[in-house]
mmCIF file of C-alpha atoms in Angstrom:
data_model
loop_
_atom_site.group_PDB
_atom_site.id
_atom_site.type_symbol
_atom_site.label_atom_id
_atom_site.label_comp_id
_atom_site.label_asym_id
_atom_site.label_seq_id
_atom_site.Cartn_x
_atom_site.Cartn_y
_atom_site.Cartn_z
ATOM 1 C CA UNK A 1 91.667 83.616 88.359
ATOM 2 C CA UNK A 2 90.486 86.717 90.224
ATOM 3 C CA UNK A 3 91.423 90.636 89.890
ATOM 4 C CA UNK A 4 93.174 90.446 92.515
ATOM 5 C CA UNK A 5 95.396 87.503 91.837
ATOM 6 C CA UNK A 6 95.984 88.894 88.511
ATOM 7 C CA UNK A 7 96.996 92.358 90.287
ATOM 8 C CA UNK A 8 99.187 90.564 92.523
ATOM 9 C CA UNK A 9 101.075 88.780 89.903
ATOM 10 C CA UNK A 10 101.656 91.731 88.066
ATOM 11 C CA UNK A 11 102.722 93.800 90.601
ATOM 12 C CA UNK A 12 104.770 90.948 91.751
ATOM 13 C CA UNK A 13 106.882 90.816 88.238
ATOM 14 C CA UNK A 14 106.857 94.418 88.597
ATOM 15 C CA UNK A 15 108.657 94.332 92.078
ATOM 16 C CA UNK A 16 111.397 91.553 90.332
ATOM 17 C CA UNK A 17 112.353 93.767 87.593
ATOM 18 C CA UNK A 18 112.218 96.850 89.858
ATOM 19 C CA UNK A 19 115.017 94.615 91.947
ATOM 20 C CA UNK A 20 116.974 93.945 89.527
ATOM 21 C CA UNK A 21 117.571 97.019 88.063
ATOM 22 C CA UNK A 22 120.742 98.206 90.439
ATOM 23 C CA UNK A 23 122.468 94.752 89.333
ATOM 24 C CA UNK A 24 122.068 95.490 85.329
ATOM 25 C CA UNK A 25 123.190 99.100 86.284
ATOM 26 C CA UNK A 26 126.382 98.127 88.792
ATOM 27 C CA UNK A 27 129.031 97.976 86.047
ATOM 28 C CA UNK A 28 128.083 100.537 83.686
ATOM 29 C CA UNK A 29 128.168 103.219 86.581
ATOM 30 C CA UNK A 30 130.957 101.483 87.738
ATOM 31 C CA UNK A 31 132.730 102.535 84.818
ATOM 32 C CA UNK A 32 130.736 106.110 83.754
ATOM 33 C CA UNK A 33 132.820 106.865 87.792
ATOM 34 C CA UNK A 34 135.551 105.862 86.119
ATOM 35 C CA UNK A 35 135.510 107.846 83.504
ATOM 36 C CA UNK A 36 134.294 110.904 85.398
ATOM 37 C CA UNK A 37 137.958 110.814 86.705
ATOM 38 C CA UNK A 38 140.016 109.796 83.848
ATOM 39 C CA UNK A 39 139.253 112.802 81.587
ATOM 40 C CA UNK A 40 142.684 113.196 80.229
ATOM 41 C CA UNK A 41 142.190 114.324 77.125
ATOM 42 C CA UNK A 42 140.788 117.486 77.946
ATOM 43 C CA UNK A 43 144.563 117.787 79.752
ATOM 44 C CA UNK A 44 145.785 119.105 76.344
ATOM 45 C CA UNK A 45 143.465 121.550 75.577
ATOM 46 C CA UNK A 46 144.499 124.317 77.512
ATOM 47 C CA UNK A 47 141.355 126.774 77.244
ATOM 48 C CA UNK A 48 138.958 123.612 78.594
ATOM 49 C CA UNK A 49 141.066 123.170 81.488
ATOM 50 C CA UNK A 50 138.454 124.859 83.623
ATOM 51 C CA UNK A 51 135.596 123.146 81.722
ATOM 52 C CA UNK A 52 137.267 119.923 82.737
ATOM 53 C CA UNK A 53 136.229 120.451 86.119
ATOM 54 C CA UNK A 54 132.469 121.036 85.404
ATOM 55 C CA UNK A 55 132.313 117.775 83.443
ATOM 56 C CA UNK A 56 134.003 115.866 86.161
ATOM 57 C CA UNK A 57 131.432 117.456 89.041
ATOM 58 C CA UNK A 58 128.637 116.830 86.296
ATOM 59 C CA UNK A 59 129.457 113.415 86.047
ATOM 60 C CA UNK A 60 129.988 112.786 90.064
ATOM 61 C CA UNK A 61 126.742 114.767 90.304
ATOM 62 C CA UNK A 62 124.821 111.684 88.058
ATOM 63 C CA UNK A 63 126.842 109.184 89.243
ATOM 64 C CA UNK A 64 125.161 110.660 92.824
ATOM 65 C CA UNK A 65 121.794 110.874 91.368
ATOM 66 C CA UNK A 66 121.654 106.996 89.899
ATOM 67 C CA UNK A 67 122.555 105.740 92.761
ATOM 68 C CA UNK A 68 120.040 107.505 95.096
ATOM 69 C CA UNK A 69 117.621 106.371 92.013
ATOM 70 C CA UNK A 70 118.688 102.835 92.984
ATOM 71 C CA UNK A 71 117.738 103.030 96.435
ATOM 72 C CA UNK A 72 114.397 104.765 95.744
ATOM 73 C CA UNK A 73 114.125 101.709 93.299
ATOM 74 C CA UNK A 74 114.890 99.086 95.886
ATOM 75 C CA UNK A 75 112.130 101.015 98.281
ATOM 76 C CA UNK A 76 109.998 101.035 95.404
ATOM 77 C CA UNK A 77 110.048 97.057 94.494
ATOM 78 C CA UNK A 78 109.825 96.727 98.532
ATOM 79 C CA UNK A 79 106.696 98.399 98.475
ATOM 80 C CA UNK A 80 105.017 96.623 95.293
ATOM 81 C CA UNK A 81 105.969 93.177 97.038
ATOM 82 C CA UNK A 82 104.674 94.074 99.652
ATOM 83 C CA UNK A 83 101.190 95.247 98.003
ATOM 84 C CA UNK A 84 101.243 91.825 95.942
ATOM 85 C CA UNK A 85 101.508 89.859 99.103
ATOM 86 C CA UNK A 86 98.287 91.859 100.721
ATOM 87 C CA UNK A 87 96.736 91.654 97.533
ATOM 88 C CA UNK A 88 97.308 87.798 97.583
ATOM 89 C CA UNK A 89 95.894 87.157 101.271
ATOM 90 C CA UNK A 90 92.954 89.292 100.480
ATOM 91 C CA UNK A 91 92.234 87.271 97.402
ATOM 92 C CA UNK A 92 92.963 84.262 99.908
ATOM 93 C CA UNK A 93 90.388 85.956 102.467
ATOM 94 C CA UNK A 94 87.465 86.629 99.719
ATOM 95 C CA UNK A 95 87.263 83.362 98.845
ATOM 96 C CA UNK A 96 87.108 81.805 102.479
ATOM 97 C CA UNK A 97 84.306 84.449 102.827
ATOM 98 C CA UNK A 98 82.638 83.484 99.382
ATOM 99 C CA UNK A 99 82.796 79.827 100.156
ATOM 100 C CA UNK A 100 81.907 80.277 103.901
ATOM 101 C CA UNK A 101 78.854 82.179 102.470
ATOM 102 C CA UNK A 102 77.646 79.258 100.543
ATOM 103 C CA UNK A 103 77.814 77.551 102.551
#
């Protein structure tokens, strides 16, 4: 197998797991949102009332982040497919040109 078919593959396994990151992620930033709202027990602390507030824009402000992280990820295993496939037809294209040469 050639350097280039090896490349491909891996970048191609790279590019799955890339992919699936935003589906092993879904739920547990489903719920960290969740939570970001439901902070009731700082409710009964009166002198972290305000500090409630920070926390909840701190956690809307990650919540925000991951999921601009998952599209840069989805981009990301885009682009490594994408290299894998070129990487694949110029593997494909050496050895025409190898085999042509012989003859």
């Amino acid at each position: 197998m050639s350097d280039l078919k090896k490349d491909a593959e891996a970048l191609h396994t790279a590019a799955s797991a890339l992919g699936k990151v935003d589906h092993q992620t879904r739920k547990p930033l489903h719920d960290f949102k969740a939570a970001s709202h439901d902070l009731s027990a700082f409710g009964v602390l009166g002198s972290l009332m305000s500090a409630k507030d920070d926390i909840q824009d701190g956690m809307d402000t990650i919540a925000k982040l991951t999921t601009n992280l998952h599209k840069e990820w989805e981009a990301e295993a885009k682009f490594l497919g994408d290299v894998s496939d070129a990487f694949d037809l110029l593997d494909v294209l050496l050895s025409a040109a190898a085999r042509a040469k012989k003859g």
